[in-house]
PDBQT receptor file of N, H, CA, C and O in Angstrom, charges set to zero:
ATOM      1  N   UNK A   1      -4.058  13.931  23.592  1.00  0.00    +0.000 N 
ATOM      2  CA  UNK A   1      -3.819  15.295  22.793  1.00  0.00    +0.000 C 
ATOM      3  C   UNK A   1      -4.188  14.994  21.173  1.00  0.00    +0.000 C 
ATOM      4  O   UNK A   1      -5.092  15.447  20.471  1.00  0.00    +0.000 OA
ATOM      5  N   UNK A   2      -2.636  13.619  20.751  1.00  0.00    +0.000 N 
ATOM      6  H   UNK A   2      -1.902  13.251  21.321  1.00  0.00    +0.000 HD
ATOM      7  CA  UNK A   2      -2.431  13.651  19.294  1.00  0.00    +0.000 C 
ATOM      8  C   UNK A   2      -3.828  13.495  18.747  1.00  0.00    +0.000 C 
ATOM      9  O   UNK A   2      -3.978  13.953  17.614  1.00  0.00    +0.000 OA
ATOM     10  N   UNK A   3      -4.703  13.035  19.220  1.00  0.00    +0.000 N 
ATOM     11  H   UNK A   3      -4.580  12.663  20.140  1.00  0.00    +0.000 HD
ATOM     12  CA  UNK A   3      -6.415  12.554  18.819  1.00  0.00    +0.000 C 
ATOM     13  C   UNK A   3      -6.838  14.030  18.724  1.00  0.00    +0.000 C 
ATOM     14  O   UNK A   3      -6.483  14.657  17.726  1.00  0.00    +0.000 OA
ATOM     15  N   UNK A   4      -7.381  14.485  19.436  1.00  0.00    +0.000 N 
ATOM     16  H   UNK A   4      -7.669  13.976  20.247  1.00  0.00    +0.000 HD
ATOM     17  CA  UNK A   4      -7.855  15.514  19.391  1.00  0.00    +0.000 C 
ATOM     18  C   UNK A   4      -7.414  16.281  17.805  1.00  0.00    +0.000 C 
ATOM     19  O   UNK A   4      -8.050  16.730  16.852  1.00  0.00    +0.000 OA
ATOM     20  N   UNK A   5      -5.989  16.129  18.162  1.00  0.00    +0.000 N 
ATOM     21  H   UNK A   5      -5.472  15.763  18.936  1.00  0.00    +0.000 HD
ATOM     22  CA  UNK A   5      -5.542  17.307  16.821  1.00  0.00    +0.000 C 
ATOM     23  C   UNK A   5      -5.879  16.436  15.634  1.00  0.00    +0.000 C 
ATOM     24  O   UNK A   5      -5.941  17.130  14.619  1.00  0.00    +0.000 OA
ATOM     25  N   UNK A   6      -6.104  15.232  15.420  1.00  0.00    +0.000 N 
ATOM     26  H   UNK A   6      -6.053  14.668  16.244  1.00  0.00    +0.000 HD
ATOM     27  CA  UNK A   6      -6.161  14.481  14.358  1.00  0.00    +0.000 C 
ATOM     28  C   UNK A   6      -7.892  14.321  14.067  1.00  0.00    +0.000 C 
ATOM     29  O   UNK A   6      -8.266  14.240  12.896  1.00  0.00    +0.000 OA
ATOM     30  N   UNK A   7      -8.925  14.282  15.214  1.00  0.00    +0.000 N 
ATOM     31  H   UNK A   7      -8.622  14.348  16.164  1.00  0.00    +0.000 HD
ATOM     32  CA  UNK A   7     -10.311  14.566  14.725  1.00  0.00    +0.000 C 
ATOM     33  C   UNK A   7     -10.326  16.193  14.888  1.00  0.00    +0.000 C 
ATOM     34  O   UNK A   7     -11.309  16.592  15.511  1.00  0.00    +0.000 OA
ATOM     35  N   UNK A   8      -9.445  17.181  14.456  1.00  0.00    +0.000 N 
ATOM     36  H   UNK A   8      -8.646  16.856  13.949  1.00  0.00    +0.000 HD
ATOM     37  CA  UNK A   8      -9.827  18.687  14.566  1.00  0.00    +0.000 C 
ATOM     38  C   UNK A   8      -8.751  18.675  13.034  1.00  0.00    +0.000 C 
ATOM     39  O   UNK A   8      -8.453  19.727  12.468  1.00  0.00    +0.000 OA
ATOM     40  N   UNK A   9      -8.492  17.925  12.767  1.00  0.00    +0.000 N 
ATOM     41  H   UNK A   9      -8.733  17.071  13.227  1.00  0.00    +0.000 HD
ATOM     42  CA  UNK A   9      -8.001  18.075  11.309  1.00  0.00    +0.000 C 
ATOM     43  C   UNK A   9      -8.981  17.011  10.382  1.00  0.00    +0.000 C 
ATOM     44  O   UNK A   9      -8.939  17.191   9.165  1.00  0.00    +0.000 OA
ATOM     45  N   UNK A  10      -9.838  15.939  10.888  1.00  0.00    +0.000 N 
ATOM     46  H   UNK A  10      -9.872  15.793  11.877  1.00  0.00    +0.000 HD
ATOM     47  CA  UNK A  10     -10.138  15.604  10.048  1.00  0.00    +0.000 C 
ATOM     48  C   UNK A  10     -11.835  15.881   9.783  1.00  0.00    +0.000 C 
ATOM     49  O   UNK A  10     -12.558  15.368   8.929  1.00  0.00    +0.000 OA
ATOM     50  N   UNK A  11     -12.233  17.060  11.029  1.00  0.00    +0.000 N 
ATOM     51  H   UNK A  11     -11.645  17.477  11.723  1.00  0.00    +0.000 HD
ATOM     52  CA  UNK A  11     -13.274  18.102  10.435  1.00  0.00    +0.000 C 
ATOM     53  C   UNK A  11     -12.550  18.362   9.693  1.00  0.00    +0.000 C 
ATOM     54  O   UNK A  11     -12.860  17.763   8.663  1.00  0.00    +0.000 OA
ATOM     55  N   UNK A  12     -11.462  19.090   9.512  1.00  0.00    +0.000 N 
ATOM     56  H   UNK A  12     -11.210  19.576  10.348  1.00  0.00    +0.000 HD
ATOM     57  CA  UNK A  12     -11.445  19.798   8.327  1.00  0.00    +0.000 C 
ATOM     58  C   UNK A  12     -11.063  19.120   6.849  1.00  0.00    +0.000 C 
ATOM     59  O   UNK A  12     -10.614  19.357   5.728  1.00  0.00    +0.000 OA
ATOM     60  N   UNK A  13     -11.342  18.580   7.312  1.00  0.00    +0.000 N 
ATOM     61  H   UNK A  13     -11.707  18.388   8.222  1.00  0.00    +0.000 HD
ATOM     62  CA  UNK A  13     -10.710  17.962   5.884  1.00  0.00    +0.000 C 
ATOM     63  C   UNK A  13     -12.086  17.411   5.210  1.00  0.00    +0.000 C 
ATOM     64  O   UNK A  13     -12.290  17.778   4.053  1.00  0.00    +0.000 OA
ATOM     65  N   UNK A  14     -12.971  16.631   5.778  1.00  0.00    +0.000 N 
ATOM     66  H   UNK A  14     -12.806  16.333   6.718  1.00  0.00    +0.000 HD
ATOM     67  CA  UNK A  14     -14.701  16.900   6.088  1.00  0.00    +0.000 C 
ATOM     68  C   UNK A  14     -14.933  18.007   5.081  1.00  0.00    +0.000 C 
ATOM     69  O   UNK A  14     -15.457  17.836   3.981  1.00  0.00    +0.000 OA
ATOM     70  N   UNK A  15     -14.420  19.350   5.641  1.00  0.00    +0.000 N 
ATOM     71  H   UNK A  15     -13.994  19.489   6.535  1.00  0.00    +0.000 HD
ATOM     72  CA  UNK A  15     -15.490  20.679   5.578  1.00  0.00    +0.000 C 
ATOM     73  C   UNK A  15     -14.731  20.618   3.834  1.00  0.00    +0.000 C 
ATOM     74  O   UNK A  15     -15.558  20.681   2.925  1.00  0.00    +0.000 OA
ATOM     75  N   UNK A  16     -13.558  20.528   3.512  1.00  0.00    +0.000 N 
ATOM     76  H   UNK A  16     -12.886  20.477   4.250  1.00  0.00    +0.000 HD
ATOM     77  CA  UNK A  16     -13.252  20.669   2.387  1.00  0.00    +0.000 C 
ATOM     78  C   UNK A  16     -13.191  20.212   1.354  1.00  0.00    +0.000 C 
ATOM     79  O   UNK A  16     -12.671  20.718   0.359  1.00  0.00    +0.000 OA
ATOM     80  N   UNK A  17     -13.992  18.650   1.493  1.00  0.00    +0.000 N 
ATOM     81  H   UNK A  17     -14.414  18.239   2.301  1.00  0.00    +0.000 HD
ATOM     82  CA  UNK A  17     -14.032  18.202   0.888  1.00  0.00    +0.000 C 
ATOM     83  C   UNK A  17     -15.934  18.500   0.215  1.00  0.00    +0.000 C 
ATOM     84  O   UNK A  17     -16.318  18.743  -0.929  1.00  0.00    +0.000 OA
ATOM     85  N   UNK A  18     -16.645  18.351   1.390  1.00  0.00    +0.000 N 
ATOM     86  H   UNK A  18     -16.333  18.153   2.319  1.00  0.00    +0.000 HD
ATOM     87  CA  UNK A  18     -18.058  19.142   0.791  1.00  0.00    +0.000 C 
ATOM     88  C   UNK A  18     -17.906  20.007   0.397  1.00  0.00    +0.000 C 
ATOM     89  O   UNK A  18     -18.603  20.283  -0.579  1.00  0.00    +0.000 OA
ATOM     90  N   UNK A  19     -17.228  20.691   0.724  1.00  0.00    +0.000 N 
ATOM     91  H   UNK A  19     -16.662  20.466   1.517  1.00  0.00    +0.000 HD
ATOM     92  CA  UNK A  19     -16.656  22.490  -0.384  1.00  0.00    +0.000 C 
ATOM     93  C   UNK A  19     -16.417  22.130  -1.925  1.00  0.00    +0.000 C 
ATOM     94  O   UNK A  19     -16.818  22.725  -2.925  1.00  0.00    +0.000 OA
ATOM     95  N   UNK A  20     -15.789  21.192  -1.830  1.00  0.00    +0.000 N 
ATOM     96  H   UNK A  20     -15.464  20.708  -1.017  1.00  0.00    +0.000 HD
ATOM     97  CA  UNK A  20     -15.170  20.889  -2.999  1.00  0.00    +0.000 C 
ATOM     98  C   UNK A  20     -16.048  20.154  -4.122  1.00  0.00    +0.000 C 
ATOM     99  O   UNK A  20     -15.898  19.958  -5.328  1.00  0.00    +0.000 OA
ATOM    100  N   UNK A  21     -17.012  19.844  -3.195  1.00  0.00    +0.000 N 
ATOM    101  H   UNK A  21     -17.134  20.003  -2.216  1.00  0.00    +0.000 HD
ATOM    102  CA  UNK A  21     -17.995  18.487  -4.049  1.00  0.00    +0.000 C 
ATOM    103  C   UNK A  21     -18.436  19.583  -3.939  1.00  0.00    +0.000 C 
ATOM    104  O   UNK A  21     -18.201  20.002  -5.072  1.00  0.00    +0.000 OA
ATOM    105  N   UNK A  22     -18.942  20.445  -3.390  1.00  0.00    +0.000 N 
ATOM    106  H   UNK A  22     -19.134  20.104  -2.470  1.00  0.00    +0.000 HD
ATOM    107  CA  UNK A  22     -20.749  21.385  -4.168  1.00  0.00    +0.000 C 
ATOM    108  C   UNK A  22     -19.851  22.387  -5.148  1.00  0.00    +0.000 C 
ATOM    109  O   UNK A  22     -20.521  23.138  -5.856  1.00  0.00    +0.000 OA
ATOM    110  N   UNK A  23     -18.785  22.452  -5.231  1.00  0.00    +0.000 N 
ATOM    111  H   UNK A  23     -18.241  21.841  -4.656  1.00  0.00    +0.000 HD
ATOM    112  CA  UNK A  23     -18.075  23.167  -6.263  1.00  0.00    +0.000 C 
ATOM    113  C   UNK A  23     -18.141  22.318  -7.677  1.00  0.00    +0.000 C 
ATOM    114  O   UNK A  23     -18.160  22.628  -8.868  1.00  0.00    +0.000 OA
ATOM    115  N   UNK A  24     -18.155  21.616  -7.249  1.00  0.00    +0.000 N 
ATOM    116  H   UNK A  24     -18.139  21.364  -6.282  1.00  0.00    +0.000 HD
ATOM    117  CA  UNK A  24     -17.885  20.464  -8.483  1.00  0.00    +0.000 C 
ATOM    118  C   UNK A  24     -19.366  20.396  -9.159  1.00  0.00    +0.000 C 
ATOM    119  O   UNK A  24     -19.827  20.511 -10.294  1.00  0.00    +0.000 OA
ATOM    120  N   UNK A  25     -19.831  20.161  -7.931  1.00  0.00    +0.000 N 
ATOM    121  H   UNK A  25     -19.457  20.067  -7.009  1.00  0.00    +0.000 HD
ATOM    122  CA  UNK A  25     -21.373  19.807  -8.580  1.00  0.00    +0.000 C 
ATOM    123  C   UNK A  25     -21.782  21.244  -9.343  1.00  0.00    +0.000 C 
ATOM    124  O   UNK A  25     -22.590  21.223 -10.270  1.00  0.00    +0.000 OA
ATOM    125  N   UNK A  26     -21.099  22.628  -8.837  1.00  0.00    +0.000 N 
ATOM    126  H   UNK A  26     -20.442  22.646  -8.083  1.00  0.00    +0.000 HD
ATOM    127  CA  UNK A  26     -21.657  23.475 -10.167  1.00  0.00    +0.000 C 
ATOM    128  C   UNK A  26     -21.251  23.574 -11.138  1.00  0.00    +0.000 C 
ATOM    129  O   UNK A  26     -21.818  23.691 -12.224  1.00  0.00    +0.000 OA
ATOM    130  N   UNK A  27     -20.430  23.546 -10.930  1.00  0.00    +0.000 N 
ATOM    131  H   UNK A  27     -19.970  23.450 -10.048  1.00  0.00    +0.000 HD
ATOM    132  CA  UNK A  27     -19.523  23.360 -12.229  1.00  0.00    +0.000 C 
ATOM    133  C   UNK A  27     -19.952  22.257 -13.172  1.00  0.00    +0.000 C 
ATOM    134  O   UNK A  27     -19.732  22.772 -14.269  1.00  0.00    +0.000 OA
ATOM    135  N   UNK A  28     -20.412  21.100 -13.388  1.00  0.00    +0.000 N 
ATOM    136  H   UNK A  28     -20.591  20.682 -12.498  1.00  0.00    +0.000 HD
ATOM    137  CA  UNK A  28     -21.114  19.965 -13.882  1.00  0.00    +0.000 C 
ATOM    138  C   UNK A  28     -22.251  20.505 -14.370  1.00  0.00    +0.000 C 
ATOM    139  O   UNK A  28     -22.766  20.314 -15.472  1.00  0.00    +0.000 OA
ATOM    140  N   UNK A  29     -22.854  21.661 -12.874  1.00  0.00    +0.000 N 
ATOM    141  H   UNK A  29     -22.436  21.816 -11.979  1.00  0.00    +0.000 HD
ATOM    142  CA  UNK A  29     -24.811  22.040 -13.770  1.00  0.00    +0.000 C 
ATOM    143  C   UNK A  29     -24.122  23.067 -14.916  1.00  0.00    +0.000 C 
ATOM    144  O   UNK A  29     -24.553  22.951 -16.063  1.00  0.00    +0.000 OA
ATOM    145  N   UNK A  30     -23.111  24.029 -14.667  1.00  0.00    +0.000 N 
ATOM    146  H   UNK A  30     -22.761  24.123 -13.735  1.00  0.00    +0.000 HD
ATOM    147  CA  UNK A  30     -23.163  24.899 -15.628  1.00  0.00    +0.000 C 
ATOM    148  C   UNK A  30     -22.143  24.339 -16.863  1.00  0.00    +0.000 C 
ATOM    149  O   UNK A  30     -22.055  25.052 -17.862  1.00  0.00    +0.000 OA
ATOM    150  N   UNK A  31     -21.751  23.697 -16.836  1.00  0.00    +0.000 N 
ATOM    151  H   UNK A  31     -21.822  23.118 -16.024  1.00  0.00    +0.000 HD
ATOM    152  CA  UNK A  31     -21.458  22.802 -17.797  1.00  0.00    +0.000 C 
ATOM    153  C   UNK A  31     -22.473  22.380 -18.823  1.00  0.00    +0.000 C 
ATOM    154  O   UNK A  31     -22.382  22.774 -19.986  1.00  0.00    +0.000 OA
ATOM    155  N   UNK A  32     -23.681  21.388 -18.315  1.00  0.00    +0.000 N 
ATOM    156  H   UNK A  32     -23.755  21.068 -17.371  1.00  0.00    +0.000 HD
ATOM    157  CA  UNK A  32     -24.560  21.015 -18.882  1.00  0.00    +0.000 C 
ATOM    158  C   UNK A  32     -25.869  22.501 -19.335  1.00  0.00    +0.000 C 
ATOM    159  O   UNK A  32     -26.533  22.518 -20.371  1.00  0.00    +0.000 OA
ATOM    160  N   UNK A  33     -25.905  23.333 -18.480  1.00  0.00    +0.000 N 
ATOM    161  H   UNK A  33     -25.366  23.319 -17.639  1.00  0.00    +0.000 HD
ATOM    162  CA  UNK A  33     -26.510  24.124 -18.624  1.00  0.00    +0.000 C 
ATOM    163  C   UNK A  33     -26.316  24.849 -20.158  1.00  0.00    +0.000 C 
ATOM    164  O   UNK A  33     -27.056  25.037 -21.124  1.00  0.00    +0.000 OA
ATOM    165  N   UNK A  34     -25.027  25.120 -19.856  1.00  0.00    +0.000 N 
ATOM    166  H   UNK A  34     -24.426  24.967 -19.072  1.00  0.00    +0.000 HD
ATOM    167  CA  UNK A  34     -24.361  25.588 -21.142  1.00  0.00    +0.000 C 
ATOM    168  C   UNK A  34     -23.706  24.864 -22.492  1.00  0.00    +0.000 C 
ATOM    169  O   UNK A  34     -23.193  25.387 -23.481  1.00  0.00    +0.000 OA
ATOM    170  N   UNK A  35     -23.853  23.891 -22.259  1.00  0.00    +0.000 N 
ATOM    171  H   UNK A  35     -24.270  23.467 -21.455  1.00  0.00    +0.000 HD
ATOM    172  CA  UNK A  35     -24.226  22.718 -23.401  1.00  0.00    +0.000 C 
ATOM    173  C   UNK A  35     -25.421  22.647 -24.213  1.00  0.00    +0.000 C 
ATOM    174  O   UNK A  35     -25.505  22.608 -25.440  1.00  0.00    +0.000 OA
ATOM    175  N   UNK A  36     -26.306  22.636 -23.362  1.00  0.00    +0.000 N 
ATOM    176  H   UNK A  36     -26.238  22.667 -22.365  1.00  0.00    +0.000 HD
ATOM    177  CA  UNK A  36     -27.736  22.442 -23.803  1.00  0.00    +0.000 C 
ATOM    178  C   UNK A  36     -28.259  24.105 -24.575  1.00  0.00    +0.000 C 
ATOM    179  O   UNK A  36     -28.959  24.351 -25.557  1.00  0.00    +0.000 OA
ATOM    180  N   UNK A  37     -27.798  24.673 -23.945  1.00  0.00    +0.000 N 
ATOM    181  H   UNK A  37     -27.229  24.473 -23.147  1.00  0.00    +0.000 HD
ATOM    182  CA  UNK A  37     -28.013  26.508 -24.865  1.00  0.00    +0.000 C 
ATOM    183  C   UNK A  37     -27.367  26.524 -26.080  1.00  0.00    +0.000 C 
ATOM    184  O   UNK A  37     -27.852  26.927 -27.137  1.00  0.00    +0.000 OA
ATOM    185  N   UNK A  38     -25.997  25.971 -25.868  1.00  0.00    +0.000 N 
ATOM    186  H   UNK A  38     -25.603  25.644 -25.009  1.00  0.00    +0.000 HD
ATOM    187  CA  UNK A  38     -25.507  25.916 -27.011  1.00  0.00    +0.000 C 
ATOM    188  C   UNK A  38     -26.211  25.009 -28.663  1.00  0.00    +0.000 C 
ATOM    189  O   UNK A  38     -26.314  25.282 -29.859  1.00  0.00    +0.000 OA
ATOM    190  N   UNK A  39     -26.585  23.716 -27.627  1.00  0.00    +0.000 N 
ATOM    191  H   UNK A  39     -26.502  23.494 -26.655  1.00  0.00    +0.000 HD
ATOM    192  CA  UNK A  39     -27.149  23.254 -28.831  1.00  0.00    +0.000 C 
ATOM    193  C   UNK A  39     -28.568  23.538 -29.591  1.00  0.00    +0.000 C 
ATOM    194  O   UNK A  39     -29.068  23.180 -30.657  1.00  0.00    +0.000 OA
ATOM    195  N   UNK A  40     -29.067  24.588 -28.200  1.00  0.00    +0.000 N 
ATOM    196  H   UNK A  40     -28.661  24.880 -27.333  1.00  0.00    +0.000 HD
ATOM    197  CA  UNK A  40     -30.617  25.283 -28.821  1.00  0.00    +0.000 C 
ATOM    198  C   UNK A  40     -30.544  26.253 -29.459  1.00  0.00    +0.000 C 
ATOM    199  O   UNK A  40     -31.336  26.622 -30.327  1.00  0.00    +0.000 OA
ATOM    200  N   UNK A  41     -29.060  27.059 -28.903  1.00  0.00    +0.000 N 
ATOM    201  H   UNK A  41     -28.417  26.759 -28.198  1.00  0.00    +0.000 HD
ATOM    202  CA  UNK A  41     -28.877  27.861 -30.382  1.00  0.00    +0.000 C 
ATOM    203  C   UNK A  41     -28.720  27.691 -31.630  1.00  0.00    +0.000 C 
ATOM    204  O   UNK A  41     -29.244  28.262 -32.587  1.00  0.00    +0.000 OA
ATOM    205  N   UNK A  42     -27.560  26.426 -31.536  1.00  0.00    +0.000 N 
ATOM    206  H   UNK A  42     -27.135  25.962 -30.759  1.00  0.00    +0.000 HD
ATOM    207  CA  UNK A  42     -27.382  25.731 -33.481  1.00  0.00    +0.000 C 
ATOM    208  C   UNK A  42     -28.670  25.711 -33.770  1.00  0.00    +0.000 C 
ATOM    209  O   UNK A  42     -29.145  26.380 -34.687  1.00  0.00    +0.000 OA
ATOM    210  N   UNK A  43     -29.383  24.903 -32.977  1.00  0.00    +0.000 N 
ATOM    211  H   UNK A  43     -28.997  24.359 -32.233  1.00  0.00    +0.000 HD
ATOM    212  CA  UNK A  43     -30.999  24.340 -33.703  1.00  0.00    +0.000 C 
ATOM    213  C   UNK A  43     -31.577  25.106 -34.104  1.00  0.00    +0.000 C 
ATOM    214  O   UNK A  43     -32.221  24.975 -35.145  1.00  0.00    +0.000 OA
ATOM    215  N   UNK A  44     -31.521  26.564 -33.143  1.00  0.00    +0.000 N 
ATOM    216  H   UNK A  44     -30.997  26.671 -32.297  1.00  0.00    +0.000 HD
ATOM    217  CA  UNK A  44     -32.310  27.967 -33.650  1.00  0.00    +0.000 C 
ATOM    218  C   UNK A  44     -31.913  28.386 -35.228  1.00  0.00    +0.000 C 
ATOM    219  O   UNK A  44     -32.607  28.578 -36.226  1.00  0.00    +0.000 OA
ATOM    220  N   UNK A  45     -30.436  28.439 -34.976  1.00  0.00    +0.000 N 
ATOM    221  H   UNK A  45     -29.872  28.283 -34.166  1.00  0.00    +0.000 HD
ATOM    222  CA  UNK A  45     -29.426  29.035 -36.556  1.00  0.00    +0.000 C 
ATOM    223  C   UNK A  45     -29.526  27.828 -37.241  1.00  0.00    +0.000 C 
ATOM    224  O   UNK A  45     -28.505  28.133 -37.858  1.00  0.00    +0.000 OA
ATOM    225  N   UNK A  46     -29.821  26.698 -37.724  1.00  0.00    +0.000 N 
ATOM    226  H   UNK A  46     -30.650  26.450 -37.223  1.00  0.00    +0.000 HD
ATOM    227  CA  UNK A  46     -29.886  25.983 -38.955  1.00  0.00    +0.000 C 
ATOM    228  C   UNK A  46     -31.206  26.134 -38.980  1.00  0.00    +0.000 C 
ATOM    229  O   UNK A  46     -31.283  26.641 -40.099  1.00  0.00    +0.000 OA
ATOM    230  N   UNK A  47     -32.371  26.080 -38.581  1.00  0.00    +0.000 N 
ATOM    231  H   UNK A  47     -32.308  25.669 -37.671  1.00  0.00    +0.000 HD
ATOM    232  CA  UNK A  47     -33.604  26.143 -38.822  1.00  0.00    +0.000 C 
ATOM    233  C   UNK A  47     -33.956  27.437 -39.080  1.00  0.00    +0.000 C 
ATOM    234  O   UNK A  47     -35.102  27.577 -39.509  1.00  0.00    +0.000 OA
ATOM    235  N   UNK A  48     -33.114  28.697 -38.902  1.00  0.00    +0.000 N 
ATOM    236  H   UNK A  48     -32.184  28.584 -38.554  1.00  0.00    +0.000 HD
ATOM    237  CA  UNK A  48     -33.566  30.408 -39.688  1.00  0.00    +0.000 C 
ATOM    238  C   UNK A  48     -32.941  30.050 -40.585  1.00  0.00    +0.000 C 
ATOM    239  O   UNK A  48     -33.209  30.807 -41.519  1.00  0.00    +0.000 OA
ATOM    240  N   UNK A  49     -32.108  29.189 -40.941  1.00  0.00    +0.000 N 
ATOM    241  H   UNK A  49     -31.890  28.574 -40.183  1.00  0.00    +0.000 HD
ATOM    242  CA  UNK A  49     -30.649  29.684 -42.193  1.00  0.00    +0.000 C 
ATOM    243  C   UNK A  49     -31.493  28.952 -43.308  1.00  0.00    +0.000 C 
ATOM    244  O   UNK A  49     -31.074  28.901 -44.464  1.00  0.00    +0.000 OA
TER     245      UNK A  49
C-alpha cells in the first residue's frame, strides 16, 4: 500500500517538475526575446539620432 502511494506521489512530483521546467524554459525564452528587442530598439534609436 505504501509503495503504491509512493509511486503515485512520484508520478505527481515528476509531472510538477515537468511543468516547472516548461515554465522556466518559456520564461527564459521570453527574457531572451525581450533582451534582443531592447538591444535592437536601442541600436535603431542610436542610428536615428
